Structures are given as structure tokens and as C-alpha cells.
mmCIF file of C-alpha atoms and ligand atoms in Angstrom:
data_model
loop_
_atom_site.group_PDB
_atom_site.id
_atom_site.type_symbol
_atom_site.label_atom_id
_atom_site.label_comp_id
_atom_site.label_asym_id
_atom_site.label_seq_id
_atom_site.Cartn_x
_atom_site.Cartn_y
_atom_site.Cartn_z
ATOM 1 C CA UNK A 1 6.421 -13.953 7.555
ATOM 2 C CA UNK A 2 4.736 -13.389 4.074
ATOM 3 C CA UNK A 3 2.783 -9.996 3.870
ATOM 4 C CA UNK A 4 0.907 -8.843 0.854
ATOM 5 C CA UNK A 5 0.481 -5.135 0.608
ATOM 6 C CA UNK A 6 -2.721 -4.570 -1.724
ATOM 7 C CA UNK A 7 -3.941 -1.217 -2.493
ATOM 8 C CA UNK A 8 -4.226 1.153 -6.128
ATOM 9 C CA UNK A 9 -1.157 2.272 -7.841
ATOM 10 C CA UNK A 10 -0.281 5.565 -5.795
ATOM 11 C CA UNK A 11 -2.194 4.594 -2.868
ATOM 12 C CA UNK A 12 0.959 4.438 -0.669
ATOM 13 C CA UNK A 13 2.416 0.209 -1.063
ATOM 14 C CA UNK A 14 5.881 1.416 -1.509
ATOM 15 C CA UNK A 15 5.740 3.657 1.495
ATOM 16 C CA UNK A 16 3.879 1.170 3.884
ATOM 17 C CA UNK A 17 6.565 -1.273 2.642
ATOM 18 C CA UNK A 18 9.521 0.204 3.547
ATOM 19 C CA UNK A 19 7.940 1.001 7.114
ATOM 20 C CA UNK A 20 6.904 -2.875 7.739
ATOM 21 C CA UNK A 21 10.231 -3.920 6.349
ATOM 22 C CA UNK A 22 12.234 -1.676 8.829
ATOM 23 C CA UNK A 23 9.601 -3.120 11.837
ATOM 24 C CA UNK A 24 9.900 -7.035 10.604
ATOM 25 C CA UNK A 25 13.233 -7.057 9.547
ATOM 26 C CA UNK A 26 11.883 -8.803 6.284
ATOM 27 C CA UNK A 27 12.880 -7.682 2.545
ATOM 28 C CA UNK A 28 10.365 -5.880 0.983
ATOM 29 C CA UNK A 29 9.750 -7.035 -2.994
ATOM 30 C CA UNK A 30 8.466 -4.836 -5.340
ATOM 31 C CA UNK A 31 7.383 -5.980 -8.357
ATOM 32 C CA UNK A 32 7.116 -2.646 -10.227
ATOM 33 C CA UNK A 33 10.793 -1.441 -8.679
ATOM 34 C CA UNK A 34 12.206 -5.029 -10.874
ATOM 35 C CA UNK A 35 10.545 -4.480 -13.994
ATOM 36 C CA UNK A 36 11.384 -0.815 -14.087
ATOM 37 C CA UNK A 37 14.991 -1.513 -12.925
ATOM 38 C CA UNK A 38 15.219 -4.244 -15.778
ATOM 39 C CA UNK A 39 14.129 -1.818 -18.434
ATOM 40 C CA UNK A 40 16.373 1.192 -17.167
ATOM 41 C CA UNK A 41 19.127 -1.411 -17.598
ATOM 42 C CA UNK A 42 17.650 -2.994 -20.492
ATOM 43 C CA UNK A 43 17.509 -6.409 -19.424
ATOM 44 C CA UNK A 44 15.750 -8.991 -22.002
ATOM 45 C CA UNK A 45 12.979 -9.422 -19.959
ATOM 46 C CA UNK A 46 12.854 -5.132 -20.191
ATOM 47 C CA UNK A 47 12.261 -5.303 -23.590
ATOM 48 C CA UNK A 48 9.498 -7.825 -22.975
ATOM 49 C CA UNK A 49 7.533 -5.851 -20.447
ATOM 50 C CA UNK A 50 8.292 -2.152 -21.957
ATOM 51 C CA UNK A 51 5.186 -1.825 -23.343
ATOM 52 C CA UNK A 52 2.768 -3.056 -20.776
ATOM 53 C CA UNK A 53 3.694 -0.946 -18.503
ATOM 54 C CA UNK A 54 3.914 2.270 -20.849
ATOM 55 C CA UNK A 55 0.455 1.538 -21.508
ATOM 56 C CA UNK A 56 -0.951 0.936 -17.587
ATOM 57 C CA UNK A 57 -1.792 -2.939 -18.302
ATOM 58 C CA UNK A 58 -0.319 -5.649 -16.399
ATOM 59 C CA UNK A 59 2.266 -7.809 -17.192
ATOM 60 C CA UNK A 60 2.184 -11.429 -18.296
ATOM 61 C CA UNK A 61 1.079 -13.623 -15.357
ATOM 62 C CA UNK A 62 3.670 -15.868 -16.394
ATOM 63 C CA UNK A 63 6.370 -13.377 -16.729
ATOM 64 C CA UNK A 64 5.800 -12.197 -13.065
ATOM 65 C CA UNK A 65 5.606 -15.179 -11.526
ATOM 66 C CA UNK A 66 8.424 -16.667 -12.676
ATOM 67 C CA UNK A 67 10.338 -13.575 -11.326
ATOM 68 C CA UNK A 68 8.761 -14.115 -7.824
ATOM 69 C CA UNK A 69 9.430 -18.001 -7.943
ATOM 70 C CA UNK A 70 13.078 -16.692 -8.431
ATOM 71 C CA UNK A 71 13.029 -14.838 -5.631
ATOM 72 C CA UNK A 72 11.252 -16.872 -2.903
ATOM 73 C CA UNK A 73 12.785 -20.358 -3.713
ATOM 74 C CA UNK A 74 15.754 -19.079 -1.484
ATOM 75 C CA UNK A 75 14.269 -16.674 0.980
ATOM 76 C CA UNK A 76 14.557 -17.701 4.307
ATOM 77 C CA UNK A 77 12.895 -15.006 6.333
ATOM 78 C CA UNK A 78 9.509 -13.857 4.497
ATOM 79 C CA UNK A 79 8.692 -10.976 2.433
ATOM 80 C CA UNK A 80 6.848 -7.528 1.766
ATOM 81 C CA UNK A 81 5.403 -8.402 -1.127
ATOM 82 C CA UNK A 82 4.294 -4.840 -2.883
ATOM 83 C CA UNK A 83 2.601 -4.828 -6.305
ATOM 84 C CA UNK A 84 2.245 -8.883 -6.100
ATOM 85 C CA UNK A 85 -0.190 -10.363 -6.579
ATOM 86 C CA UNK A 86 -2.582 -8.447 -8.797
ATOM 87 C CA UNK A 87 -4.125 -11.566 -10.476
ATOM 88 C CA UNK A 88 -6.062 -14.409 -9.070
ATOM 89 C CA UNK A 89 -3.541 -16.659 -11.253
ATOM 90 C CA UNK A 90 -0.910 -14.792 -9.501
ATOM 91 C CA UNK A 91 -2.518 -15.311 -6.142
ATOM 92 C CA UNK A 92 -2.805 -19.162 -6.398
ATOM 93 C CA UNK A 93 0.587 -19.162 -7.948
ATOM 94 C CA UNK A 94 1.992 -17.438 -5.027
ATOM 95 C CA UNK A 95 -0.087 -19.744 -2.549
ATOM 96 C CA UNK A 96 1.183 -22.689 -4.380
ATOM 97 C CA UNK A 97 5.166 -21.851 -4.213
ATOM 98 C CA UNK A 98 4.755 -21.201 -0.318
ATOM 99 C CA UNK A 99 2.598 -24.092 0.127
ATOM 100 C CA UNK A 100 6.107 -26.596 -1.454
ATOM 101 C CA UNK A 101 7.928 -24.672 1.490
ATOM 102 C CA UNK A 102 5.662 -25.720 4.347
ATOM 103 C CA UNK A 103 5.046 -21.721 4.475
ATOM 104 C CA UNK A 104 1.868 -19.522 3.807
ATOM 105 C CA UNK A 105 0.607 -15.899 3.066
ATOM 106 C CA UNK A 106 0.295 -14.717 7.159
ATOM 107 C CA UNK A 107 -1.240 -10.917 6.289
ATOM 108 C CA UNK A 108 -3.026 -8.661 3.404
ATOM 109 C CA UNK A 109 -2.833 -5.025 4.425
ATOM 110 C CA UNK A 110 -5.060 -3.269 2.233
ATOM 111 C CA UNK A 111 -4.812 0.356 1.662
ATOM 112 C CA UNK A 112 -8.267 2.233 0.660
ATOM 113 C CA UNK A 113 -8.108 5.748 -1.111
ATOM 114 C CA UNK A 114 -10.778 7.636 -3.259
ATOM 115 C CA UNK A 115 -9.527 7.608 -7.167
ATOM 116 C CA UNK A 116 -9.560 11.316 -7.219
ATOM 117 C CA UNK A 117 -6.961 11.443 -4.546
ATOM 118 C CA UNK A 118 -4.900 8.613 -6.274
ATOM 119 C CA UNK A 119 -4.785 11.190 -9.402
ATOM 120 C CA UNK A 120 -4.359 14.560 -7.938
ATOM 121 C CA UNK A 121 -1.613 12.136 -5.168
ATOM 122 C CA UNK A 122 0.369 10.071 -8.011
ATOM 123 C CA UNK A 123 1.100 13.070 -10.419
ATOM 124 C CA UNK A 124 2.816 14.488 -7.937
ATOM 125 C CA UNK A 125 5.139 11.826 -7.156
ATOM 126 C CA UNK A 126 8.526 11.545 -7.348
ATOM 127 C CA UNK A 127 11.583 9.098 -6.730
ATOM 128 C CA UNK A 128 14.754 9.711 -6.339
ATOM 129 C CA UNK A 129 16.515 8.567 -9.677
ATOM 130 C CA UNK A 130 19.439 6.554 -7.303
ATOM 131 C CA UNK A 131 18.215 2.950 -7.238
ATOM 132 C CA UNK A 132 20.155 2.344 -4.090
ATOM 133 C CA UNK A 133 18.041 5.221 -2.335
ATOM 134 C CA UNK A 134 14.472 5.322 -4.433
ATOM 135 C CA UNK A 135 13.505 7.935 -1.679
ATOM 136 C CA UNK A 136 9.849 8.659 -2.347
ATOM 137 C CA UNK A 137 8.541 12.054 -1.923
ATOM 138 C CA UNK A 138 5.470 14.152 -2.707
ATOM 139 C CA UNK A 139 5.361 17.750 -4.013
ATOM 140 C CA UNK A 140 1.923 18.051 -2.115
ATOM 141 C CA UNK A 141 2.827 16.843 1.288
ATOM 142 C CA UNK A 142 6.165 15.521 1.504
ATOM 143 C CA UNK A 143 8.263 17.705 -0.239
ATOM 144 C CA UNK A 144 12.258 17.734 -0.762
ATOM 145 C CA UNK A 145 14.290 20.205 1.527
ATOM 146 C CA UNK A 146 15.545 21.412 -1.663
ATOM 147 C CA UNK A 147 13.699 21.573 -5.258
ATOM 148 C CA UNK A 148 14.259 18.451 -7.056
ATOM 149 C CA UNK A 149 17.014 16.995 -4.868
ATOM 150 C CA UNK A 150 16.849 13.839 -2.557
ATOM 151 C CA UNK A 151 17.071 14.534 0.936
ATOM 152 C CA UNK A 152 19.086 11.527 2.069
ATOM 153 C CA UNK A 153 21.434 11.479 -0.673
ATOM 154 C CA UNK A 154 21.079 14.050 -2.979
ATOM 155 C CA UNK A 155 20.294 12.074 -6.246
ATOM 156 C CA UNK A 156 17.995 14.393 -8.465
ATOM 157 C CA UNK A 157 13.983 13.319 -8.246
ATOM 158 C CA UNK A 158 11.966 12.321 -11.286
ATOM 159 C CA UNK A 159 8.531 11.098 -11.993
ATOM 160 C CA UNK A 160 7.772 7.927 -13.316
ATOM 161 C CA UNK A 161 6.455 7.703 -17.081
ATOM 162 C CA UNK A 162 3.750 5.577 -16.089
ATOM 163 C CA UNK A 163 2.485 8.767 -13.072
ATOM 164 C CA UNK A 164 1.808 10.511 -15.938
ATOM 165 C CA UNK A 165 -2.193 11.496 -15.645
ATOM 166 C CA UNK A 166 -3.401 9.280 -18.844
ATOM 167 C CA UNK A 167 -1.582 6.324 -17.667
ATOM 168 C CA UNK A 168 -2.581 6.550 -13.697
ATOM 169 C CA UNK A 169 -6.504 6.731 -15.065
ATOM 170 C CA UNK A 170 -5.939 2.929 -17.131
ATOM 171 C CA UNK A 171 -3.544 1.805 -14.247
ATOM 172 C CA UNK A 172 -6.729 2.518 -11.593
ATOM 173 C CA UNK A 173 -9.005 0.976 -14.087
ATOM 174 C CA UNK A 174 -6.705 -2.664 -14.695
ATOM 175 C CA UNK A 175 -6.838 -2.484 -10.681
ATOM 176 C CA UNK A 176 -10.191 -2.254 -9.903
ATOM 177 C CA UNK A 177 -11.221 -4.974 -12.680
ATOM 178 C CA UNK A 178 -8.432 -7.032 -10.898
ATOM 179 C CA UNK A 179 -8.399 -6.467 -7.490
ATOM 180 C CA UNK A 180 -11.474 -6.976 -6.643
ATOM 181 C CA UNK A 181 -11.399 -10.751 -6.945
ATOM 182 C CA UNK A 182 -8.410 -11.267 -5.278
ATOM 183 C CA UNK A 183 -9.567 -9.304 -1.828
ATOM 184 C CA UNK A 184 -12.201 -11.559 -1.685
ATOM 185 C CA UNK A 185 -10.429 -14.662 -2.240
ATOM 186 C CA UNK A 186 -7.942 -13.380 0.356
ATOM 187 C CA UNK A 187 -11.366 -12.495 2.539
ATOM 188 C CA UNK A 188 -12.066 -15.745 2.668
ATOM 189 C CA UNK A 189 -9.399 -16.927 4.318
ATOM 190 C CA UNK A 190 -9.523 -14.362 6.628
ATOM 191 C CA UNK A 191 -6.250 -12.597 7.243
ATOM 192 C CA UNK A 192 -7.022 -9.466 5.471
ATOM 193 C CA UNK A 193 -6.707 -5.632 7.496
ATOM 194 C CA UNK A 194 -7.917 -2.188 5.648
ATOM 195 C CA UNK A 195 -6.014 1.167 6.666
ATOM 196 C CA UNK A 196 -8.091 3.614 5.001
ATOM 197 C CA UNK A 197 -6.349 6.478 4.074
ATOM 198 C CA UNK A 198 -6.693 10.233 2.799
ATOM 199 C CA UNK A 199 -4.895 13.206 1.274
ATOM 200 C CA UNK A 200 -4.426 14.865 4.535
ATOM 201 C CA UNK A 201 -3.180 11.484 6.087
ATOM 202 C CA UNK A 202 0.287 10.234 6.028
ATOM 203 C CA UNK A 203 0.847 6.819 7.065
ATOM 204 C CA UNK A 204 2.979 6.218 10.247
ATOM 205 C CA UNK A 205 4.504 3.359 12.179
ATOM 206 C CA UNK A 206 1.955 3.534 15.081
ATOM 207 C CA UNK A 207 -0.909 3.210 12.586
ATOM 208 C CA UNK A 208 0.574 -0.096 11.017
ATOM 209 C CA UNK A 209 1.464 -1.359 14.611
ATOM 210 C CA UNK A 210 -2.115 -1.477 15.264
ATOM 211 C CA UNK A 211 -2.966 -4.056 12.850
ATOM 212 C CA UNK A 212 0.504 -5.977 12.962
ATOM 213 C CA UNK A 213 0.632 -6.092 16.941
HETATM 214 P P1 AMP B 301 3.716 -0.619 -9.449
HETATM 215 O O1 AMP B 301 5.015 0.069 -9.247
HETATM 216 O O2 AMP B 301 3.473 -1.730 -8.467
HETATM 217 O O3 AMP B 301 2.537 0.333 -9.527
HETATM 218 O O4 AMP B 301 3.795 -1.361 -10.888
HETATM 219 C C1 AMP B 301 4.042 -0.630 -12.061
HETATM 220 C C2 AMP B 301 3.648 -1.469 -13.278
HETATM 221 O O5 AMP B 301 4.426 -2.694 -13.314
HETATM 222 C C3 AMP B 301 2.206 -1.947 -13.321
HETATM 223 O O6 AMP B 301 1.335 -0.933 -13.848
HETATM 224 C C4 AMP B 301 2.317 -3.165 -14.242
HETATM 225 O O7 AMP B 301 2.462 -2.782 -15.596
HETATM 226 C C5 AMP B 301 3.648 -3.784 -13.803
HETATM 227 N N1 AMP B 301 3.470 -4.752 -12.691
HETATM 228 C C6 AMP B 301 3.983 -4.655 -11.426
HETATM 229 N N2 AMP B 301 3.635 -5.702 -10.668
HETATM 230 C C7 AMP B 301 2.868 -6.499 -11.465
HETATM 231 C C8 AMP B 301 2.177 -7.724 -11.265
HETATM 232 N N3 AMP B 301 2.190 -8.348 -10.090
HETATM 233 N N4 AMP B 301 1.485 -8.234 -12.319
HETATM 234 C C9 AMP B 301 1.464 -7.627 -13.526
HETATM 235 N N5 AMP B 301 2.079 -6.463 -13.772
HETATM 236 C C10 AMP B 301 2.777 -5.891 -12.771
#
């Protein structure tokens, strides 16, 4: 089973990932978790990417999809896919690849949330810095037992460069210009669900069962 998780950066994909993952028994692939991993260990294709994501603005189509070619040509059991695909290239690309393997996308979830909630939600992010764990937490409304330090394994929490408030602002902007496309291309083949969400509102299980059962 391929799932696309679609929503704005800081609406929640990462979350609603690792839930559906844990309920499917499916990998869930995060675009943004590779490229920042390859720059942290300052991969080649770090250097390459480095500055598109400082800035907010998406990577190369052609950079991205070769990483997600990599990583479906051998995957048995379907995907998570969060953060891919944000392009309509990326989205035919993607269709294409599946299509050689007798396979298709099966479900978009969307996730809906005001910008203004995104902001005052993403800047207070933060990740556990272990890249086994990633832990995601929330200083708002999911908060560590203790300051700064990862519940499950301790690893000290940090936010991400690109959280930062200027950067959030272009991120929302490169998504709206390029999402908007892509839902209704997905729209039209009908397999899309919205969850809208809100500040007050974490996502659980039982909400995503509704749409995947
Ligand atoms: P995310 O963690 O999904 O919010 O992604 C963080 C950043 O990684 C984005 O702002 C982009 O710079 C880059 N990125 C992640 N996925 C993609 C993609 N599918 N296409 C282009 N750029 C991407």
C-alpha cells in the first residue's frame, strides 16, 4: 500500500506518519528526514541541497526523485510517503515508477491547518537530535517530561534551522503555489481524504482509522 501524506510544513505529516506506519506495518519515507540526514553527515548530495532548504524552496525535482526511485525499486510492502510529492513533475514521476511495478498510489491523506497556526505550531517544534529516535515534540502542547530532553531516550531536543519564523513564512508560501495543483490532480482520481486539524487538536489513531478503515 502506497499512501501520500500531503499537508503544509508543520501541519503534522511526520506525526500522522509514524501513526499509519505503526497501524500498516509499512515504512514511512520522509523526504525532508533524508536530505537533512545527508547534510548533517555531509553527503555529496548535502552539499547539493544545503541551500534550498536554508532558504524554504524546494529541491530539484530531479534530485528528489531519483532518491525516491532508489528507494521504491526494492520495496516490497508500500510506503508512507511524507514530504513527497510536492510537484506535479514529482507526482507523475512517482505514478510512473509504481505504474513499471504493476502498483499504484492507493490513498492521499491531506491535513488542513490555518497558516497562523502552522507559524505560532512550527516555531515551537522540536526533534530529538538522535536520528534513531527523531521523537517529535511541541513546547505548546506536547511538551518533554523534562526541559530539553527526549522522553524515550533522552537525546537533547533541537529545532530545525529551517522552523525558524522567516523560513516557515517562504516554506508555506512554495506550498501553497505547489500544492494546490497536485490535490487536484490527485482529486481527480479520487482517492483523496482531508483531516482538518487545529491548535487545540492532536491527531490520534482513532481519527486516522476513520478514513483508513
Ligand atoms: P519537510 O521536512 O518535508 O518539511 O522538508 C524540509 C525541506 O526539504 C523542504 O522545505 C524542501 O527544501 C526539502 N524537500 C523535502 N521534500 C521535498 C520534495 N519532495 N521536493 C522538493 N524539496 C523537498
Amino acid at each position: 500500500m502506497f499512501i501520500i501524506i500531503l499537508g503544509a510544513p508543520g501541519s503534522g505529516k511526520g506525526t500522522v506518519s509514524k501513526i499509519l506506519s505503526k497501524m500498516f506495518k509499512i515504512q514511512h519515507l520522509s523526504t525532508g528526514d533524508i536530505f537533512r540526514e545527508a547534510i548533517a553527515e555531509k553527503k555529496t548530495i548535502g552539499k547539493k541541497i544545503e541551500k534550498y532548504m536554508k532558504n524554504g524552496l524546494l529541491v530539484p525535482d530531479e534530485i528528489v526523485n531519483k532518491v525516491i526511485e532508489n528507494k521504491i525499486k526494492d520495496n516490497k510492502k508500500g510506503l508512507i510517503l511524507d514530504g513527497y510529492p510536492r510537484t506535479i513533475k514529482q507526482a507523475k514521476f512517482l505514478e510512473d515508477l509504481l505504474a513499471k511495478q504493476d502498483k499504484k498510489v492507493d490513498k492521499i491523506l491531506r491535513l488542513e491547518i490555518d497558516d497562523d497556526e502552522i507559524i505560532y505550531r512550527t516555531e515551537k517544534r522540536r526533534i530529538c537530535s538522535n536520528k534513531e529516535c527523531g521523537e517529535i515534540y511541541n513546547l505548546e502542547f506536547k511538551k518533554p517530561k523534562v526541559e530539553n530532553k527526549c522522553d524515550k531516550c533522552g537525546g537533547s531536543l533541537v529545532q530545525r534551522e529551517d522552523d525558524k519564523k522567516k523560513v516557515i513564512k517562504d516554506r508555506l508560501r512554495t506550498y501553497h503555489k505547489n500544492s494546490k495543483p497536485i490535490i487536484k490532480y490527485y482529486e481527480q482520481l479520487g482517492i483523496v481524504s482531508n483531516i482538518e486539524l487545529s491548535l487545540n487538536k492532536n491527531i490520534t489513531k482513532q481519527d486516522l482509522e476513520k478514513v483508513f478503515i
